[in-house]
PDB file of C-alpha atoms in Angstrom:
ATOM      1  CA  MET A   1       0.000   0.000   0.000  1.00  0.00           C
ATOM      2  CA  ASN A   2       2.842   2.356   0.878  1.00  0.00           C
ATOM      3  CA  LEU A   3       4.530   1.619  -2.465  1.00  0.00           C
ATOM      4  CA  VAL A   4       1.317   2.478  -4.286  1.00  0.00           C
ATOM      5  CA  LYS A   5       1.077   5.803  -2.454  1.00  0.00           C
ATOM      6  CA  LEU A   6       4.732   6.521  -3.201  1.00  0.00           C
ATOM      7  CA  ALA A   7       4.147   5.822  -6.890  1.00  0.00           C
ATOM      8  CA  PHE A   8       1.219   8.251  -6.999  1.00  0.00           C
ATOM      9  CA  PHE A   9       3.386  10.833  -5.226  1.00  0.00           C
ATOM     10  CA  LEU A  10       6.352  10.454  -7.580  1.00  0.00           C
ATOM     11  CA  LEU A  11       4.397  10.256 -10.846  1.00  0.00           C
ATOM     12  CA  PRO A  12       3.495  13.961 -10.985  1.00  0.00           C
ATOM     13  CA  MET A  13       7.128  14.840 -10.240  1.00  0.00           C
ATOM     14  CA  TYR A  14       8.283  12.606 -13.091  1.00  0.00           C
ATOM     15  CA  VAL A  15       5.778  14.124 -15.495  1.00  0.00           C
ATOM     16  CA  PHE A  16       6.774  17.614 -14.372  1.00  0.00           C
ATOM     17  CA  CYS A  17      10.444  16.910 -15.134  1.00  0.00           C
ATOM     18  CA  GLN A  18       9.656  15.795 -18.676  1.00  0.00           C
ATOM     19  CA  GLU A  19       9.445  18.356 -21.452  1.00  0.00           C
ATOM     20  CA  SER A  20       6.691  17.905 -24.004  1.00  0.00           C
ATOM     21  CA  GLY A  21       8.830  19.406 -26.723  1.00  0.00           C
ATOM     22  CA  ILE A  22       9.654  22.980 -27.669  1.00  0.00           C
ATOM     23  CA  LYS A  23       6.800  25.243 -26.609  1.00  0.00           C
ATOM     24  CA  PHE A  24       5.960  27.543 -29.505  1.00  0.00           C
ATOM     25  CA  PHE A  25       4.270  30.845 -28.730  1.00  0.00           C
ATOM     26  CA  GLU A  26       0.900  31.349 -30.379  1.00  0.00           C
ATOM     27  CA  GLY A  27      -0.029  34.854 -31.418  1.00  0.00           C
ATOM     28  CA  SER A  28       0.930  37.570 -33.885  1.00  0.00           C
ATOM     29  CA  TRP A  29       4.456  38.661 -34.703  1.00  0.00           C
ATOM     30  CA  ASN A  30       3.902  41.865 -32.721  1.00  0.00           C
ATOM     31  CA  ASP A  31       2.807  39.775 -29.746  1.00  0.00           C
ATOM     32  CA  VAL A  32       5.908  37.595 -29.840  1.00  0.00           C
ATOM     33  CA  CYS A  33       8.182  40.639 -30.108  1.00  0.00           C
ATOM     34  CA  GLU A  34       6.470  42.211 -27.099  1.00  0.00           C
ATOM     35  CA  LYS A  35       6.862  38.993 -25.105  1.00  0.00           C
ATOM     36  CA  ALA A  36      10.564  38.812 -26.018  1.00  0.00           C
ATOM     37  CA  LYS A  37      11.011  42.412 -24.876  1.00  0.00           C
ATOM     38  CA  GLN A  38       9.271  41.789 -21.565  1.00  0.00           C
ATOM     39  CA  GLU A  39      11.276  38.628 -20.839  1.00  0.00           C
ATOM     40  CA  ASN A  40      14.546  39.972 -22.301  1.00  0.00           C
ATOM     41  CA  LYS A  41      14.948  36.930 -24.536  1.00  0.00           C
ATOM     42  CA  ILE A  42      15.924  36.204 -28.117  1.00  0.00           C
ATOM     43  CA  ILE A  43      13.186  34.982 -30.455  1.00  0.00           C
ATOM     44  CA  PHE A  44      13.804  31.632 -32.126  1.00  0.00           C
ATOM     45  CA  VAL A  45      11.748  31.286 -35.318  1.00  0.00           C
ATOM     46  CA  ASP A  46      11.239  27.967 -37.063  1.00  0.00           C
ATOM     47  CA  ALA A  47      10.411  28.892 -40.662  1.00  0.00           C
ATOM     48  CA  TYR A  48       8.834  25.773 -42.142  1.00  0.00           C
ATOM     49  CA  ALA A  49       6.570  24.586 -44.943  1.00  0.00           C
ATOM     50  CA  VAL A  50       3.964  21.814 -44.821  1.00  0.00           C
ATOM     51  CA  TRP A  51       5.515  20.154 -47.879  1.00  0.00           C
ATOM     52  CA  CYS A  52       9.035  20.148 -46.376  1.00  0.00           C
ATOM     53  CA  GLY A  53      10.313  16.686 -45.403  1.00  0.00           C
ATOM     54  CA  PRO A  54      13.247  17.906 -43.258  1.00  0.00           C
ATOM     55  CA  CYS A  55      10.832  20.247 -41.411  1.00  0.00           C
ATOM     56  CA  LYS A  56       8.644  17.279 -40.473  1.00  0.00           C
ATOM     57  CA  TRP A  57      11.698  15.274 -39.428  1.00  0.00           C
ATOM     58  CA  MET A  58      12.885  18.094 -37.147  1.00  0.00           C
ATOM     59  CA  ALA A  59       9.455  18.426 -35.522  1.00  0.00           C
ATOM     60  CA  LYS A  60       9.268  14.696 -34.865  1.00  0.00           C
ATOM     61  CA  ASN A  61      12.854  13.920 -33.857  1.00  0.00           C
ATOM     62  CA  VAL A  62      14.505  17.105 -32.575  1.00  0.00           C
ATOM     63  CA  PHE A  63      11.907  19.638 -31.388  1.00  0.00           C
ATOM     64  CA  SER A  64      10.344  16.842 -29.329  1.00  0.00           C
ATOM     65  CA  ASN A  65      13.620  15.900 -27.643  1.00  0.00           C
ATOM     66  CA  ASP A  66      13.637  16.677 -23.897  1.00  0.00           C
ATOM     67  CA  THR A  67      17.181  18.102 -23.882  1.00  0.00           C
ATOM     68  CA  VAL A  68      16.422  20.358 -26.831  1.00  0.00           C
ATOM     69  CA  ALA A  69      13.100  21.420 -25.315  1.00  0.00           C
ATOM     70  CA  ARG A  70      14.639  22.342 -21.964  1.00  0.00           C
ATOM     71  CA  PHE A  71      17.371  24.398 -23.624  1.00  0.00           C
ATOM     72  CA  TYR A  72      15.119  26.252 -26.090  1.00  0.00           C
ATOM     73  CA  ASN A  73      12.229  26.781 -23.655  1.00  0.00           C
ATOM     74  CA  LYS A  74      14.627  28.245 -21.095  1.00  0.00           C
ATOM     75  CA  ASN A  75      16.584  30.545 -23.391  1.00  0.00           C
ATOM     76  CA  PHE A  76      14.249  31.642 -26.181  1.00  0.00           C
ATOM     77  CA  ILE A  77      10.744  32.741 -27.048  1.00  0.00           C
ATOM     78  CA  ASN A  78       9.959  30.103 -29.665  1.00  0.00           C
ATOM     79  CA  TYR A  79       7.780  30.834 -32.683  1.00  0.00           C
ATOM     80  CA  LYS A  80       6.768  28.961 -35.843  1.00  0.00           C
ATOM     81  CA  ILE A  81       5.877  30.454 -39.219  1.00  0.00           C
ATOM     82  CA  ASP A  82       4.453  28.704 -42.258  1.00  0.00           C
ATOM     83  CA  VAL A  83       6.348  30.426 -45.072  1.00  0.00           C
ATOM     84  CA  ASP A  84       3.468  29.907 -47.494  1.00  0.00           C
ATOM     85  CA  LYS A  85       0.736  31.563 -45.427  1.00  0.00           C
ATOM     86  CA  GLY A  86      -0.218  35.037 -44.222  1.00  0.00           C
ATOM     87  CA  GLU A  87       2.185  36.706 -41.839  1.00  0.00           C
ATOM     88  CA  GLY A  88       4.604  33.791 -42.211  1.00  0.00           C
ATOM     89  CA  LYS A  89       4.940  34.521 -45.924  1.00  0.00           C
ATOM     90  CA  ILE A  90       5.723  38.175 -45.201  1.00  0.00           C
ATOM     91  CA  LEU A  91       8.305  37.320 -42.529  1.00  0.00           C
ATOM     92  CA  ALA A  92       9.957  34.707 -44.758  1.00  0.00           C
ATOM     93  CA  ALA A  93      10.396  37.316 -47.501  1.00  0.00           C
ATOM     94  CA  ARG A  94      11.713  39.894 -45.005  1.00  0.00           C
ATOM     95  CA  TYR A  95      14.398  37.580 -43.660  1.00  0.00           C
ATOM     96  CA  GLY A  96      15.199  35.728 -46.864  1.00  0.00           C
ATOM     97  CA  ALA A  97      13.965  32.353 -45.645  1.00  0.00           C
ATOM     98  CA  ALA A  98      13.984  30.608 -49.000  1.00  0.00           C
ATOM     99  CA  ALA A  99      15.325  27.142 -48.081  1.00  0.00           C
ATOM    100  CA  MET A 100      13.378  25.032 -45.632  1.00  0.00           C
ATOM    101  CA  PRO A 101      13.757  24.722 -42.755  1.00  0.00           C
ATOM    102  CA  THR A 102      15.333  28.056 -41.871  1.00  0.00           C
ATOM    103  CA  TYR A 103      15.995  28.911 -38.229  1.00  0.00           C
ATOM    104  CA  LEU A 104      16.024  32.595 -37.338  1.00  0.00           C
ATOM    105  CA  PHE A 105      17.275  34.102 -34.087  1.00  0.00           C
ATOM    106  CA  LEU A 106      16.029  37.678 -33.710  1.00  0.00           C
ATOM    107  CA  ASN A 107      15.876  40.314 -30.999  1.00  0.00           C
ATOM    108  CA  TYR A 108      12.589  41.907 -29.998  1.00  0.00           C
ATOM    109  CA  LYS A 109      13.137  44.640 -32.599  1.00  0.00           C
ATOM    110  CA  GLY A 110      13.222  42.003 -35.320  1.00  0.00           C
ATOM    111  CA  GLU A 111      16.955  42.401 -35.956  1.00  0.00           C
ATOM    112  CA  MET A 112      18.756  39.229 -36.928  1.00  0.00           C
ATOM    113  CA  ILE A 113      21.238  37.845 -34.433  1.00  0.00           C
ATOM    114  CA  HIS A 114      21.915  34.448 -35.928  1.00  0.00           C
ATOM    115  CA  ARG A 115      20.525  31.944 -38.388  1.00  0.00           C
ATOM    116  CA  GLY A 116      20.688  28.277 -39.371  1.00  0.00           C
ATOM    117  CA  LEU A 117      19.521  25.990 -42.134  1.00  0.00           C
ATOM    118  CA  GLY A 118      18.479  22.407 -42.716  1.00  0.00           C
ATOM    119  CA  ALA A 119      17.849  19.302 -40.679  1.00  0.00           C
ATOM    120  CA  LYS A 120      20.193  18.966 -37.688  1.00  0.00           C
ATOM    121  CA  GLN A 121      20.881  16.335 -35.086  1.00  0.00           C
ATOM    122  CA  VAL A 122      20.096  17.131 -31.441  1.00  0.00           C
ATOM    123  CA  VAL A 123      23.686  18.068 -30.524  1.00  0.00           C
ATOM    124  CA  ASP A 124      24.098  20.354 -33.536  1.00  0.00           C
ATOM    125  CA  PHE A 125      20.753  22.038 -32.966  1.00  0.00           C
ATOM    126  CA  ILE A 126      21.695  22.866 -29.387  1.00  0.00           C
ATOM    127  CA  LYS A 127      25.081  24.171 -30.596  1.00  0.00           C
ATOM    128  CA  LEU A 128      23.204  26.426 -33.018  1.00  0.00           C
ATOM    129  CA  GLY A 129      21.215  27.884 -30.134  1.00  0.00           C
ATOM    130  CA  GLU A 130      24.352  28.301 -28.027  1.00  0.00           C
ATOM    131  CA  LYS A 131      26.014  30.221 -30.835  1.00  0.00           C
ATOM    132  CA  ALA A 132      22.980  32.507 -31.123  1.00  0.00           C
ATOM    133  CA  LEU A 133      23.296  33.293 -27.400  1.00  0.00           C
ATOM    134  CA  ASN A 134      27.013  34.070 -27.645  1.00  0.00           C
ATOM    135  CA  PRO A 135      27.491  37.837 -28.215  1.00  0.00           C
ATOM    136  CA  ILE A 136      30.929  37.285 -29.766  1.00  0.00           C
ATOM    137  CA  GLY A 137      30.071  34.137 -31.680  1.00  0.00           C
ATOM    138  CA  CYS A 138      26.728  34.886 -33.311  1.00  0.00           C
ATOM    139  CA  PHE A 139      26.540  36.096 -36.897  1.00  0.00           C
ATOM    140  CA  ALA A 140      25.513  39.627 -35.859  1.00  0.00           C
ATOM    141  CA  TYR A 141      28.922  40.045 -34.211  1.00  0.00           C
ATOM    142  CA  TRP A 142      30.754  39.366 -37.467  1.00  0.00           C
ATOM    143  CA  GLN A 143      28.300  41.317 -39.580  1.00  0.00           C
ATOM    144  CA  ASN A 144      28.588  44.410 -37.353  1.00  0.00           C
ATOM    145  CA  ARG A 145      32.356  44.346 -37.687  1.00  0.00           C
ATOM    146  CA  TYR A 146      31.965  44.156 -41.465  1.00  0.00           C
ATOM    147  CA  ILE A 147      29.458  47.014 -41.522  1.00  0.00           C
ATOM    148  CA  LYS A 148      31.878  49.152 -39.473  1.00  0.00           C
ATOM    149  CA  GLY A 149      34.460  48.727 -42.232  1.00  0.00           C
ATOM    150  CA  GLU A 150      36.732  45.906 -41.102  1.00  0.00           C
ATOM    151  CA  ARG A 151      38.323  44.362 -44.206  1.00  0.00           C
ATOM    152  CA  HIS A 152      41.671  42.745 -43.351  1.00  0.00           C
ATOM    153  CA  SER A 153      42.084  39.330 -44.915  1.00  0.00           C
ATOM    154  CA  SER A 154      41.922  37.167 -41.794  1.00  0.00           C
ATOM    155  CA  PHE A 155      38.672  38.866 -40.741  1.00  0.00           C
ATOM    156  CA  MET A 156      37.170  38.626 -44.236  1.00  0.00           C
ATOM    157  CA  TYR A 157      38.015  34.941 -44.438  1.00  0.00           C
ATOM    158  CA  ARG A 158      36.208  34.297 -41.123  1.00  0.00           C
ATOM    159  CA  TYR A 159      33.273  36.549 -41.999  1.00  0.00           C
ATOM    160  CA  LEU A 160      32.746  34.758 -45.297  1.00  0.00           C
ATOM    161  CA  GLN A 161      32.870  31.357 -43.587  1.00  0.00           C
ATOM    162  CA  GLU A 162      30.269  32.514 -41.065  1.00  0.00           C
ATOM    163  CA  SER A 163      28.112  33.915 -43.873  1.00  0.00           C
ATOM    164  CA  LYS A 164      28.332  30.705 -45.850  1.00  0.00           C
ATOM    165  CA  GLU A 165      27.429  28.630 -42.775  1.00  0.00           C
ATOM    166  CA  ILE A 166      24.121  30.448 -42.330  1.00  0.00           C
ATOM    167  CA  GLY A 167      23.227  30.310 -46.019  1.00  0.00           C
ATOM    168  CA  PHE A 168      24.060  33.854 -47.138  1.00  0.00           C
ATOM    169  CA  ASP A 169      25.082  34.449 -50.746  1.00  0.00           C
ATOM    170  CA  THR A 170      28.699  35.523 -50.338  1.00  0.00           C
ATOM    171  CA  LYS A 171      29.573  36.263 -53.957  1.00  0.00           C
ATOM    172  CA  SER A 172      28.729  39.981 -53.862  1.00  0.00           C
ATOM    173  CA  ILE A 173      30.701  40.389 -50.604  1.00  0.00           C
ATOM    174  CA  ILE A 174      33.756  38.689 -52.125  1.00  0.00           C
ATOM    175  CA  GLU A 175      33.405  40.707 -55.327  1.00  0.00           C
ATOM    176  CA  GLU A 176      33.339  43.980 -53.380  1.00  0.00           C
ATOM    177  CA  TYR A 177      36.350  42.924 -51.329  1.00  0.00           C
ATOM    178  CA  ILE A 178      38.450  41.855 -54.340  1.00  0.00           C
ATOM    179  CA  LYS A 179      37.522  45.005 -56.237  1.00  0.00           C
ATOM    180  CA  ASN A 180      38.788  47.272 -53.460  1.00  0.00           C
ATOM    181  CA  VAL A 181      41.871  45.427 -52.254  1.00  0.00           C
ATOM    182  CA  ASN A 182      45.315  46.096 -53.712  1.00  0.00           C
ATOM    183  CA  HIS A 183      46.236  43.214 -56.022  1.00  0.00           C
ATOM    184  CA  ASP A 184      49.591  42.817 -54.299  1.00  0.00           C
ATOM    185  CA  SER A 185      47.653  42.032 -51.125  1.00  0.00           C
ATOM    186  CA  LEU A 186      45.874  39.123 -52.818  1.00  0.00           C
ATOM    187  CA  TYR A 187      49.002  36.965 -52.530  1.00  0.00           C
ATOM    188  CA  THR A 188      48.223  35.666 -49.045  1.00  0.00           C
ATOM    189  CA  TYR A 189      46.915  32.387 -47.678  1.00  0.00           C
ATOM    190  CA  ASN A 190      43.545  33.781 -46.571  1.00  0.00           C
ATOM    191  CA  ASN A 191      43.021  35.815 -49.724  1.00  0.00           C
ATOM    192  CA  PHE A 192      43.655  32.802 -51.913  1.00  0.00           C
ATOM    193  CA  PHE A 193      40.801  30.919 -50.251  1.00  0.00           C
ATOM    194  CA  ILE A 194      38.560  33.972 -50.522  1.00  0.00           C
ATOM    195  CA  ILE A 195      39.292  34.074 -54.258  1.00  0.00           C
ATOM    196  CA  LYS A 196      38.786  30.328 -54.546  1.00  0.00           C
ATOM    197  CA  GLU A 197      35.362  30.666 -52.933  1.00  0.00           C
ATOM    198  CA  TYR A 198      34.476  33.341 -55.498  1.00  0.00           C
ATOM    199  CA  ILE A 199      35.540  31.476 -58.635  1.00  0.00           C
ATOM    200  CA  GLN A 200      32.724  29.305 -59.946  1.00  0.00           C
ATOM    201  CA  SER A 201      33.570  29.239 -63.651  1.00  0.00           C
ATOM    202  CA  ILE A 202      36.278  30.263 -66.117  1.00  0.00           C
ATOM    203  CA  ASN A 203      34.224  33.403 -66.815  1.00  0.00           C
ATOM    204  CA  ASP A 204      34.702  34.792 -63.298  1.00  0.00           C
ATOM    205  CA  SER A 205      37.026  37.800 -63.225  1.00  0.00           C
ATOM    206  CA  MET A 206      39.594  36.250 -60.892  1.00  0.00           C
ATOM    207  CA  PHE A 207      40.042  32.990 -62.796  1.00  0.00           C
ATOM    208  CA  ASN A 208      42.575  34.417 -65.234  1.00  0.00           C
ATOM    209  CA  PHE A 209      44.306  36.270 -62.390  1.00  0.00           C
ATOM    210  CA  VAL A 210      44.954  33.009 -60.528  1.00  0.00           C
ATOM    211  CA  LEU A 211      45.839  31.216 -63.766  1.00  0.00           C
ATOM    212  CA  LYS A 212      48.413  33.890 -64.605  1.00  0.00           C
ATOM    213  CA  ASN A 213      49.851  33.900 -61.075  1.00  0.00           C
ATOM    214  CA  ARG A 214      49.518  30.226 -60.225  1.00  0.00           C
ATOM    215  CA  GLU A 215      53.266  29.791 -59.569  1.00  0.00           C
ATOM    216  CA  LYS A 216      53.076  32.389 -56.796  1.00  0.00           C
ATOM    217  CA  TYR A 217      50.063  30.672 -55.271  1.00  0.00           C
ATOM    218  CA  TYR A 218      51.782  27.279 -55.478  1.00  0.00           C
ATOM    219  CA  LYS A 219      54.352  28.641 -53.026  1.00  0.00           C
ATOM    220  CA  ILE A 220      51.695  30.110 -50.729  1.00  0.00           C
ATOM    221  CA  VAL A 221      49.070  27.332 -50.450  1.00  0.00           C
ATOM    222  CA  GLY A 222      50.494  24.378 -52.402  1.00  0.00           C
ATOM    223  CA  LYS A 223      49.968  23.069 -55.903  1.00  0.00           C
ATOM    224  CA  LYS A 224      47.008  20.840 -55.037  1.00  0.00           C
ATOM    225  CA  GLU A 225      44.824  23.668 -53.698  1.00  0.00           C
ATOM    226  CA  VAL A 226      45.542  25.863 -56.725  1.00  0.00           C
ATOM    227  CA  ASP A 227      45.018  23.166 -59.335  1.00  0.00           C
ATOM    228  CA  GLU A 228      41.633  22.270 -57.856  1.00  0.00           C
ATOM    229  CA  ILE A 229      40.377  25.526 -59.359  1.00  0.00           C
ATOM    230  CA  PHE A 230      41.430  24.485 -62.839  1.00  0.00           C
TER     231      PHE A 230
END
């Protein structure tokens, strides 16, 4: 009898400790921004589509995970948008959510802090959230430095890697950088990989530059890396 009573006592505690998945706020975009402001939290937005297989997989296998739920429910105001409907369609266009799923991390003003793409395992999805919470690791940190005019090669190499990771089109950034940098400064390790990222075909402006100067680049990064372009 005592064991039965103990079981009834412990059951609610067990249920309480379990998360039922990420809790997504229901309401308008203005409502979620106001809630984020009041609670001083970042907004996590799952931009999904009903036809998207990876979106369904994430909902079933990752958003429902207790570890994920505890982390996201504690640290974020969570919100879902259907990119094909109403306000979700408008928000998807505003933030360039073209590939599904897209994960947006925004402040209460709607400014982007970080972003992610595609199906992710539990560990990687938590790492994504941790990066969004890190003021010197999130994408906004790198983007703000770029906006303020930082252009040295080691920074640009890192900024482009961060941009690529979150699904930004980096070609215009690279093009602007190459256009404004002194050509003598292009003969560095980091700048070679920036150029390599830019070149997609023999018609790209830097292809002939690398072809003409390949012997110099052989000495900087090695023959294999250079010849991969050709």
